[in-house]
Tab-separated table of C-alpha atoms in Angstrom:
chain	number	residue	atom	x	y	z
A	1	UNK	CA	0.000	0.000	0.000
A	2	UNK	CA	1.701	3.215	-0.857
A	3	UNK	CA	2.792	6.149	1.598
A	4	UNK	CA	0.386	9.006	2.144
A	5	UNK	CA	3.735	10.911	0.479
A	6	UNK	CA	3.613	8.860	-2.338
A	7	UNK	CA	-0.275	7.758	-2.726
A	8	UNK	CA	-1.254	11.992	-3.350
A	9	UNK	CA	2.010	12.187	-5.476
A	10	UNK	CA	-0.468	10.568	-7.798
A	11	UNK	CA	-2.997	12.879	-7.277
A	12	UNK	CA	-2.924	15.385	-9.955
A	13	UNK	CA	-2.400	12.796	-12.529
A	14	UNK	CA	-5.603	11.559	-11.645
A	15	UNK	CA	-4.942	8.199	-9.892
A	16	UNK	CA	-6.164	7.596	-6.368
A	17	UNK	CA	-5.324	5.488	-4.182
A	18	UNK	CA	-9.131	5.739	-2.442
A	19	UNK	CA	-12.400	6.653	-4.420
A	20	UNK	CA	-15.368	8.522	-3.663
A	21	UNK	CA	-18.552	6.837	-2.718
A	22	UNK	CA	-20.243	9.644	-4.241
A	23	UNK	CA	-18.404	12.458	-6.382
A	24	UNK	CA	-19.300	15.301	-7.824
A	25	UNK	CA	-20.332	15.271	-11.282
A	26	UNK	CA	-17.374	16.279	-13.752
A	27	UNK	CA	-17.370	18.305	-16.370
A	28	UNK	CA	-18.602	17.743	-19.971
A	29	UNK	CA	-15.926	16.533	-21.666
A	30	UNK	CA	-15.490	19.192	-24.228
A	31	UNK	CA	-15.458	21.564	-21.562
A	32	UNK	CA	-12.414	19.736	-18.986
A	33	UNK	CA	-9.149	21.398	-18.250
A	34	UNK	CA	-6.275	20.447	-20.790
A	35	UNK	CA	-2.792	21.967	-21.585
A	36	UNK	CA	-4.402	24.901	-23.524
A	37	UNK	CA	-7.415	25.752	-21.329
A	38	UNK	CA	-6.377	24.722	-18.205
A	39	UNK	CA	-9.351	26.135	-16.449
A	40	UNK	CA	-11.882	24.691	-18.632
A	41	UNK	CA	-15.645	25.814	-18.859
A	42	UNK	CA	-14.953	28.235	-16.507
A	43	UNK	CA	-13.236	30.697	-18.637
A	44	UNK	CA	-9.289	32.140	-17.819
A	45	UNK	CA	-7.129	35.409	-17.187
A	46	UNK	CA	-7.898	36.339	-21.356
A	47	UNK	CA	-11.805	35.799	-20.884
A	48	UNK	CA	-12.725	36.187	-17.446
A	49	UNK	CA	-16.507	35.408	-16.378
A	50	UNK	CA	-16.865	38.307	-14.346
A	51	UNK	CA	-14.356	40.925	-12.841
A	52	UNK	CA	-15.269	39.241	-9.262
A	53	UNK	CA	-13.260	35.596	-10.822
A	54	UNK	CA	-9.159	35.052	-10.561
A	55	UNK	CA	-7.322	31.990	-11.794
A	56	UNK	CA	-5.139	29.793	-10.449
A	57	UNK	CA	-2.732	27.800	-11.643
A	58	UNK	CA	0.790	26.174	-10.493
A	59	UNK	CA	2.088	26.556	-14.154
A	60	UNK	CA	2.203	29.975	-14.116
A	61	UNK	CA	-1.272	29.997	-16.421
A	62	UNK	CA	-3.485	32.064	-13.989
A	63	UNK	CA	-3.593	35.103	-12.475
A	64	UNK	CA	-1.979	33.379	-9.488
A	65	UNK	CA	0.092	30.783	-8.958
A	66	UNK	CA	-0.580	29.633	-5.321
A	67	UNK	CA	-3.736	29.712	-3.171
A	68	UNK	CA	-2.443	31.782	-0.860
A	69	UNK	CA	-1.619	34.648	-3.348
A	70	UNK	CA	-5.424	34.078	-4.848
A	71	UNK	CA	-6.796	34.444	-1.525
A	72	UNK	CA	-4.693	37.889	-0.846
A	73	UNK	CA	-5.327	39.106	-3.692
A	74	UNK	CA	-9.107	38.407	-3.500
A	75	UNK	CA	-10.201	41.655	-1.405
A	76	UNK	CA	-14.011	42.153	-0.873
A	77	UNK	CA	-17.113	40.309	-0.710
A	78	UNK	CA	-18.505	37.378	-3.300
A	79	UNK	CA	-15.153	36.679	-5.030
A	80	UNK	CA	-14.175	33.394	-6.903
A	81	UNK	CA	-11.362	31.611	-7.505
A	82	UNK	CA	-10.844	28.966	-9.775
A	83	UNK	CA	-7.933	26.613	-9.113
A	84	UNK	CA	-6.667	24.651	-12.005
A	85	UNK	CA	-5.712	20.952	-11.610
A	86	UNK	CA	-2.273	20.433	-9.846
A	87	UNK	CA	-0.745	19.772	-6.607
A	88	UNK	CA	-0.617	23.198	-4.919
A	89	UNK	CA	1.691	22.193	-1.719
A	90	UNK	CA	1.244	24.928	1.025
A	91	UNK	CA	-0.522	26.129	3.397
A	92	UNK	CA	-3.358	28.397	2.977
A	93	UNK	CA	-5.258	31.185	5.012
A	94	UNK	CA	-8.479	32.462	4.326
A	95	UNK	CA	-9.286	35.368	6.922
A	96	UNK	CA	-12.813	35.869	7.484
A	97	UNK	CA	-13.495	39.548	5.643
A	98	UNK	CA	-13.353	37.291	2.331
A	99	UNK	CA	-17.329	36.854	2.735
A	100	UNK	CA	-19.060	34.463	-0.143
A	101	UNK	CA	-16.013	33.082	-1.344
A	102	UNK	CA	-16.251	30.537	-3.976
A	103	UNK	CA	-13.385	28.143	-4.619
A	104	UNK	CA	-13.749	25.881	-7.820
A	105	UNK	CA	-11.559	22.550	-8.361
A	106	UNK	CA	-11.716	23.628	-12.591
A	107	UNK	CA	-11.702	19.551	-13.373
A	108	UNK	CA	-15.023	19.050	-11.411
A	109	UNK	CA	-12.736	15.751	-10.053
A	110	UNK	CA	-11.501	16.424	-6.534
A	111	UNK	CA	-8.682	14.166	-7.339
A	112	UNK	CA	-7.074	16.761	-10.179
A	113	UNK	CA	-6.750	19.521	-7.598
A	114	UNK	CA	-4.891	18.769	-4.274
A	115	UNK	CA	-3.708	21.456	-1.756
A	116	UNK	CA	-1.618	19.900	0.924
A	117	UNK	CA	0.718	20.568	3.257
A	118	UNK	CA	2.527	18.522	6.500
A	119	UNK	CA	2.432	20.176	9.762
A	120	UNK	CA	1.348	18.418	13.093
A	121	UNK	CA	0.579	19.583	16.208
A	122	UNK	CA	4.034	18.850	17.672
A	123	UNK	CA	5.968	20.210	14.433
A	124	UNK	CA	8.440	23.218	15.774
A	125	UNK	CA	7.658	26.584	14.623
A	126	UNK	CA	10.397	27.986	12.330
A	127	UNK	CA	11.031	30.849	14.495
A	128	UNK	CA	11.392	29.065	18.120
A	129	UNK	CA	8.597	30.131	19.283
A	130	UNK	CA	7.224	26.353	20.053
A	131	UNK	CA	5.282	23.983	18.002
A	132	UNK	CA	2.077	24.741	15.979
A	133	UNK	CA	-0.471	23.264	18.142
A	134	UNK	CA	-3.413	21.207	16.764
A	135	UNK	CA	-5.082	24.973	14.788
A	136	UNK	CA	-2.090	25.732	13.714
A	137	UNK	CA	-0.943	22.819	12.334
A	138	UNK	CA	-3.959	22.923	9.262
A	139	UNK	CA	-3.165	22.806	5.735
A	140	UNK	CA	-6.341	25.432	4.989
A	141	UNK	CA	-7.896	27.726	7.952
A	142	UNK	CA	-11.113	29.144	6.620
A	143	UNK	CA	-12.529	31.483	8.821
A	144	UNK	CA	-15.488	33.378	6.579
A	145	UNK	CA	-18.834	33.012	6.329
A	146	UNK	CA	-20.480	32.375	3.040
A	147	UNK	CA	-17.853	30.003	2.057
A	148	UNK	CA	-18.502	27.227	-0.505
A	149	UNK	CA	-15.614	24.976	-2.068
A	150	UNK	CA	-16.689	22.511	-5.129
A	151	UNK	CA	-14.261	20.005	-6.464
A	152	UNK	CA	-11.131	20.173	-4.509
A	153	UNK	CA	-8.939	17.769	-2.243
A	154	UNK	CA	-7.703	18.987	1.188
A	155	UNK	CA	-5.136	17.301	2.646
A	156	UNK	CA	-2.213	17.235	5.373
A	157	UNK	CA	0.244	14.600	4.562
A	158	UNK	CA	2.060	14.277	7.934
A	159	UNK	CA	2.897	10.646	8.714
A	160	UNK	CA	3.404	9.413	12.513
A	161	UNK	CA	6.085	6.742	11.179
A	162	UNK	CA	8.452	10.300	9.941
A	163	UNK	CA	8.362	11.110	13.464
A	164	UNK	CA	8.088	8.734	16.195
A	165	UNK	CA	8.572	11.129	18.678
A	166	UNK	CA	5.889	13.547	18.876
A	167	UNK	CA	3.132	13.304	20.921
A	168	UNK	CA	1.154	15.854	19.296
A	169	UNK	CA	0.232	13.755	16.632
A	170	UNK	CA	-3.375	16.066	15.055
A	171	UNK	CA	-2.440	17.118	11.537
A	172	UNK	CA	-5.475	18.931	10.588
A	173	UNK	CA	-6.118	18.945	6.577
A	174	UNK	CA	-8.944	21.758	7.176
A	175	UNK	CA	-9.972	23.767	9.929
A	176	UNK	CA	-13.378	25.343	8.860
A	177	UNK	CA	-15.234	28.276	11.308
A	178	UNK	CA	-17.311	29.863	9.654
A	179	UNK	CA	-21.047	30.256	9.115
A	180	UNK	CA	-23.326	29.206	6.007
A	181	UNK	CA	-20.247	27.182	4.677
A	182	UNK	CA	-20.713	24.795	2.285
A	183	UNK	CA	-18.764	21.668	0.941
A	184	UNK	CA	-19.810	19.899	-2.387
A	185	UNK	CA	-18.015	16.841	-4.070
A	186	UNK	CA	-14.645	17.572	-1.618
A	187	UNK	CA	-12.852	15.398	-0.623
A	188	UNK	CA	-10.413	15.425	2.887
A	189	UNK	CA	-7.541	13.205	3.687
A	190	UNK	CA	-5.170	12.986	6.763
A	191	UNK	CA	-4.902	10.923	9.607
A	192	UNK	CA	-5.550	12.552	13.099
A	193	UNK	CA	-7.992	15.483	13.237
A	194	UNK	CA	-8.488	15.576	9.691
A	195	UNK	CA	-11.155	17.986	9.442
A	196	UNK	CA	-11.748	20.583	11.902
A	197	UNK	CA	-15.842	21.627	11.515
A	198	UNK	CA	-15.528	24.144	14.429
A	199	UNK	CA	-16.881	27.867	14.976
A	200	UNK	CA	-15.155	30.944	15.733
A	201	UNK	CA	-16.628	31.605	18.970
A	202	UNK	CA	-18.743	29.439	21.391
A	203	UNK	CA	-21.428	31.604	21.554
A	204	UNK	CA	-21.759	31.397	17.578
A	205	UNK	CA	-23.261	28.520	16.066
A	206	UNK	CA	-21.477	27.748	12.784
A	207	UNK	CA	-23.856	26.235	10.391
A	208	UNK	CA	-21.536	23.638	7.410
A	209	UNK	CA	-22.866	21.661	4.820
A	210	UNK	CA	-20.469	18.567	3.560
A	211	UNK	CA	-22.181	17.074	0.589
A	212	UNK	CA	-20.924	13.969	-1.535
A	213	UNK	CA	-17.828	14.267	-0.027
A	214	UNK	CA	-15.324	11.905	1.350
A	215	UNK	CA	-12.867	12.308	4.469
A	216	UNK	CA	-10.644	9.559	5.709
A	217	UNK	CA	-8.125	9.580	8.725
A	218	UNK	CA	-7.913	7.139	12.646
A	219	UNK	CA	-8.317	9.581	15.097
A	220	UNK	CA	-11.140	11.751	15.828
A	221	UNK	CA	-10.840	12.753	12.143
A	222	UNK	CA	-14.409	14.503	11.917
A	223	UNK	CA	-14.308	17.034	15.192
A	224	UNK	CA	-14.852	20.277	16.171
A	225	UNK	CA	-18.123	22.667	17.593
A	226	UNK	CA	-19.776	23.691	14.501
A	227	UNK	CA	-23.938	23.063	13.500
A	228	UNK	CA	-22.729	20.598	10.637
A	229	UNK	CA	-24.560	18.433	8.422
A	230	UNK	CA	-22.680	15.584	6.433
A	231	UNK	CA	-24.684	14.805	3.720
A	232	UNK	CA	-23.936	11.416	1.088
A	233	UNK	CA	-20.497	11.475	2.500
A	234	UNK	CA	-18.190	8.202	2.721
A	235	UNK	CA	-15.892	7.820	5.991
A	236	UNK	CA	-12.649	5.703	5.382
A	237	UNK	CA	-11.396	4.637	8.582
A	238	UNK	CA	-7.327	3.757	8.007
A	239	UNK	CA	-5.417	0.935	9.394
A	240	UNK	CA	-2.663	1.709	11.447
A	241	UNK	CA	0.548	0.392	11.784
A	242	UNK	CA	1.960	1.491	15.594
A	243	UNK	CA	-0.915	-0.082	17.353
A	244	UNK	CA	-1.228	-4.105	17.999
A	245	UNK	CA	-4.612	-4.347	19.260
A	246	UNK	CA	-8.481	-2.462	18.950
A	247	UNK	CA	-9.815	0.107	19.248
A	248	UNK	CA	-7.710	2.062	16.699
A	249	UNK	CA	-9.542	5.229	16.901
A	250	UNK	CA	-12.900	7.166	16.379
A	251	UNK	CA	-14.570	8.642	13.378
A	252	UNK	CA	-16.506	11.190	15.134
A	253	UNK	CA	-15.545	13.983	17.998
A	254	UNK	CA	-17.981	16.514	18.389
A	255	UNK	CA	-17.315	19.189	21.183
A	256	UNK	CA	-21.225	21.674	20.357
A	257	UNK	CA	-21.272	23.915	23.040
A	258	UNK	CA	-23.640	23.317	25.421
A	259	UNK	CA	-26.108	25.891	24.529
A	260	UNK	CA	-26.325	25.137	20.742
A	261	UNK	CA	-29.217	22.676	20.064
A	262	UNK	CA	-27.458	21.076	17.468
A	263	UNK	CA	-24.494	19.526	16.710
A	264	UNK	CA	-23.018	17.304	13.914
A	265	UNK	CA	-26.074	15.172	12.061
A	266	UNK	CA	-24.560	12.292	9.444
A	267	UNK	CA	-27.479	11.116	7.266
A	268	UNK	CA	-26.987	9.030	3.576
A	269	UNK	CA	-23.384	8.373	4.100
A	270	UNK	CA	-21.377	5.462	4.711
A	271	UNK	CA	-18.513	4.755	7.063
A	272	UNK	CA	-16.100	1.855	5.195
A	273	UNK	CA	-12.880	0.915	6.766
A	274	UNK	CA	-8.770	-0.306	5.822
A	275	UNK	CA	-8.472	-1.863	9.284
A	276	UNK	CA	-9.362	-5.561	10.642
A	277	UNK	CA	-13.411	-5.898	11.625
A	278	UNK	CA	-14.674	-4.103	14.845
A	279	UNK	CA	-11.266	-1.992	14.940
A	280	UNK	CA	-12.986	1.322	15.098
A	281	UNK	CA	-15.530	3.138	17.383
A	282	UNK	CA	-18.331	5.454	15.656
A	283	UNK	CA	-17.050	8.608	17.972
A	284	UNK	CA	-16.023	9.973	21.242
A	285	UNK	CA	-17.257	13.117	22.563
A	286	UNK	CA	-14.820	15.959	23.120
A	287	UNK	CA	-14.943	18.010	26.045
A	288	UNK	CA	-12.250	20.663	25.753
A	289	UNK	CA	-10.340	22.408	28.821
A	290	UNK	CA	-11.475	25.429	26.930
A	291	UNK	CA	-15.039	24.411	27.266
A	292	UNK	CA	-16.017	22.596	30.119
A	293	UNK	CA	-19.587	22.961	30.056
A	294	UNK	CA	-19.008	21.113	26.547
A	295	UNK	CA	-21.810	18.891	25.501
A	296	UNK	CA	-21.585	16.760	22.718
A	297	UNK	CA	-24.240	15.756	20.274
A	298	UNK	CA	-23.830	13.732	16.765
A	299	UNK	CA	-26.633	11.883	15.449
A	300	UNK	CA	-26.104	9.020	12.523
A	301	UNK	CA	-29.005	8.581	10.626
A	302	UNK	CA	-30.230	6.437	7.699
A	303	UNK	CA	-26.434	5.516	6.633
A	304	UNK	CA	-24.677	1.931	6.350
A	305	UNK	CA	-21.976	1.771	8.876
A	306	UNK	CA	-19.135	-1.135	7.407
A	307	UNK	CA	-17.904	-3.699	9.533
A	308	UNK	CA	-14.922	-1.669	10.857
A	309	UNK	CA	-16.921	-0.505	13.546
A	310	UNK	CA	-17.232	-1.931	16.977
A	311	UNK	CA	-20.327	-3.204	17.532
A	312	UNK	CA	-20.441	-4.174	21.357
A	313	UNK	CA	-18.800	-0.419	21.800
A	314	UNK	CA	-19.775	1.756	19.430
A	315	UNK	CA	-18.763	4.735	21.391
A	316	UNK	CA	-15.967	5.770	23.840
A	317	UNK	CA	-14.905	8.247	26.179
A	318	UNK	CA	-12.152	10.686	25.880
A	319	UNK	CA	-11.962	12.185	29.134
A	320	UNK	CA	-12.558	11.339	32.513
A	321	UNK	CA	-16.056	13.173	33.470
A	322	UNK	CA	-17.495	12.954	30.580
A	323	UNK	CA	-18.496	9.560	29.622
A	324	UNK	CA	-20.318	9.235	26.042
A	325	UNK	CA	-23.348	8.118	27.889
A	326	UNK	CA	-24.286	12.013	29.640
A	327	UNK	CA	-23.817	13.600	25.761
A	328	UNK	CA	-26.202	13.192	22.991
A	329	UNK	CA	-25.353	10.906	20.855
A	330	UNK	CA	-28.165	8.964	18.698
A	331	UNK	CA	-28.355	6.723	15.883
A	332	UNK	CA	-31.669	5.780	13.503
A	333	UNK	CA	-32.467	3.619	10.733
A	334	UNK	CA	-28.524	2.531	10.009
A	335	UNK	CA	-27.852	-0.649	8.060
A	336	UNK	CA	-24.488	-2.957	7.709
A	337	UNK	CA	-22.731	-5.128	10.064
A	338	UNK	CA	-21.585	-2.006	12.234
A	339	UNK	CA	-24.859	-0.922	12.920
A	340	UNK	CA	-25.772	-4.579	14.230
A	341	UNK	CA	-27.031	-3.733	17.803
A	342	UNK	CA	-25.547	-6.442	20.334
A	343	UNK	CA	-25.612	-4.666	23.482
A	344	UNK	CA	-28.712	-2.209	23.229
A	345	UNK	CA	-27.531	0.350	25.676
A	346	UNK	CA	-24.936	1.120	24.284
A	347	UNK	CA	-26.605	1.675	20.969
A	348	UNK	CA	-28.735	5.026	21.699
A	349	UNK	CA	-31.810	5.014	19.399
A	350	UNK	CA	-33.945	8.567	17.977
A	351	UNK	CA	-37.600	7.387	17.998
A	352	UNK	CA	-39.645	7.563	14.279
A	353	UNK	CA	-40.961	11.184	16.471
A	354	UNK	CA	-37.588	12.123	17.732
A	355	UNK	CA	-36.016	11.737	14.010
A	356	UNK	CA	-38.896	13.993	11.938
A	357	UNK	CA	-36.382	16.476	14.432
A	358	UNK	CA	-33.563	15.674	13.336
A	359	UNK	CA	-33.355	17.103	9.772
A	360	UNK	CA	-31.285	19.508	7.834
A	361	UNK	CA	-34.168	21.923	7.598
A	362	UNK	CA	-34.155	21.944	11.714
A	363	UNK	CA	-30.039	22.088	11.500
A	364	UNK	CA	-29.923	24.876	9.503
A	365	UNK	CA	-33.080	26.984	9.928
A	366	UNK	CA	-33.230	29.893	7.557
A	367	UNK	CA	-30.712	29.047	5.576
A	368	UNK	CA	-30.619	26.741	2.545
A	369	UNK	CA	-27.097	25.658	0.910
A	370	UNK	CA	-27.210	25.898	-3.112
A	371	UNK	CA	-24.417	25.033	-5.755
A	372	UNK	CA	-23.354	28.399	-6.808
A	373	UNK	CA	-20.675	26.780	-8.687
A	374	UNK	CA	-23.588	25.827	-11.223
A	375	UNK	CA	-23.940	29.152	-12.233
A	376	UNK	CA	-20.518	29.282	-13.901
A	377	UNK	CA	-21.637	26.304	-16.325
């Protein structure tokens, strides 16, 4: 099996070492990115859609050669950038005065259009000033609202085996805060932490929409305190190499604030797994020092849950204090061997009344995600 190094070396080529369950549709075929139009439908630097659109390109074929230098340059409300496919290896800040930002994957194939970078947690700061922390260490750190991303991979490629002795060991691929952002054929790949659905604040209540997308990682690699729906998404759980017995981590760490009445719903997706049967638990709640009146909440709904999870314990506990049982964590209507129930307390169950509650509509309340990406066809 190749190296995470190696495996998204491959990438922009095309190649994959993983597929998505459910990708986004590509582009017509007369309309794809190729050596002379390497932004495809979506127009270039020569015929721009709109004076709100820059290119990107690693070849020196945009208006912009990194993301960063897009994102800079992209001052003001509603802008868009579209990213042409490569492997664009840095690390990428979006502050949060870049409302309505649209970034476009030109291909319409996450796979053609990678950005990636390989800080962890425990990875020393180039000035001295310590190591980057778990936030810090993220590939991409979008803080706006209004953000929507179609077609693109976000990755950290950090590997524990390159350093056996950190202990910080989160290498977040995307760290995501703010509100009304949306996700759409995306897909996510690292190991520990891999993406960050948080909020900015705990008194605001992030709303995130991750649609036919696909994240993979061991630990915790779904986590943070935003109001996030994952919609038709496909969770790879990895095997792991320095551990010699179960459990080898947890899909799921949500950490909602106590006051928000929603936390992280999964509906229509599927969790699939690399590691022996029953290796994996469906999530831990997180219960930060930050935040200790922390109170978790993920329901799973309506999705098939592969045999890599733990059926006896579905769920664990992270800290002492806050066992999984005093959160909110519920499942309905699941199918596959993980969602076999073999001890039923420790399978927590919506009723057919308590689900009609649990719904995107009641997630998100006035707000309704669209692909704005469409309107550039």
């Amino acid at each position: 099996m190749p190296s995470r190094r190696s495996a998204l070396s491959l990438l922009a080529g095309g190649s994959a070492a993983l597929v998505l369950a459910a990708a986004a549709p590509a582009a017509h075929a007369h309309g794809r990115p190729d050596a002379h139009r390497p932004f495809g439908r979506y127009g270039s630097p020569s015929r721009r859609l709109d004076a709100a659109t820059l290119y990107v390109d690693v070849h020196g074929r945009g208006d912009h050669t990194t993301v960063q230098a897009a994102v800079d340059a992209a001052t003001g409300p509603g802008r868009t950038l579209v990213i042409a496919p490569g492997t664009y290896r840095e690390t990428v800040g979006i502050p949060a005065d870049r409302t309505g930002l649209t970034l476009i994957g030109a291909s319409g194939d996450p796979h053609d259009t990678v950005i990636v970078y390989g800080n962890a947690n425990g990875t020393p700061r180039p000035d001295g000033s310590g190591t980057y922390g778990t936030s810090g260490s993220a590939t991409v750190t979008a803080r706006p609202a209004g953000l929507t991303a179609h077609g693109l991979t976000f990755a950290n490629d950090w590997l524990r085996a390159d350093h056996p002795e950190y202990t910080g060991t989160q290498a977040v691929a995307i760290k995501v805060q703010g509100d009304r952002s949306a996700f759409y054929g995306c897909r996510f790949l690292g190991h520990q932490d891999t993406l960050y659905a948080d909020s900015p604040a705990l008194s605001d209540f992030a709303r995130q929409y991750y649609r036919d997308c696909y994240v993979e990682g061991d630990v915790d690699f779904v986590f943070g305190r935003a109001t996030a729906v994952l919609d038709r998404c496909h969770f790879r759980t990895l095997t792991r190499t320095d551990l010699a017995a179960a459990p080898y981590g947890f899909v799921f760490a949500p950490s909602t604030a106590g006051a928000n009445p929603h936390g992280y719903l999964v509906l229509r997706s599927a969790v699939t797994s690399t590691a022996p049967d029953g290796y994996f638990r469906l999530a831990r709640p997180w219960v930060p020092s930050s935040d200790l009146t922390a109170h978790p909440m993920l329901t799973v709904r309506d999705s098939l849950l592969g045999a890599g999870i733990d059926t006896d314990e579905p769920y664990g506990t992270m800290a002492a204090g806050f066992p999984w049982q005093e959160q909110r964590f519920a499942e309905y209507h699941n199918t596959g061997p993980g969602a076999r129930v073999t001890v039923p307390a420790n399978r927590p169950r919506l009723t057919a009344a308590e689900a009609r509650l649990h719904t995107p509509a009641a997630w998100f309340g006035d707000w309704r995600p669209s692909r704005r990406a469409a309107a550039h066809s």
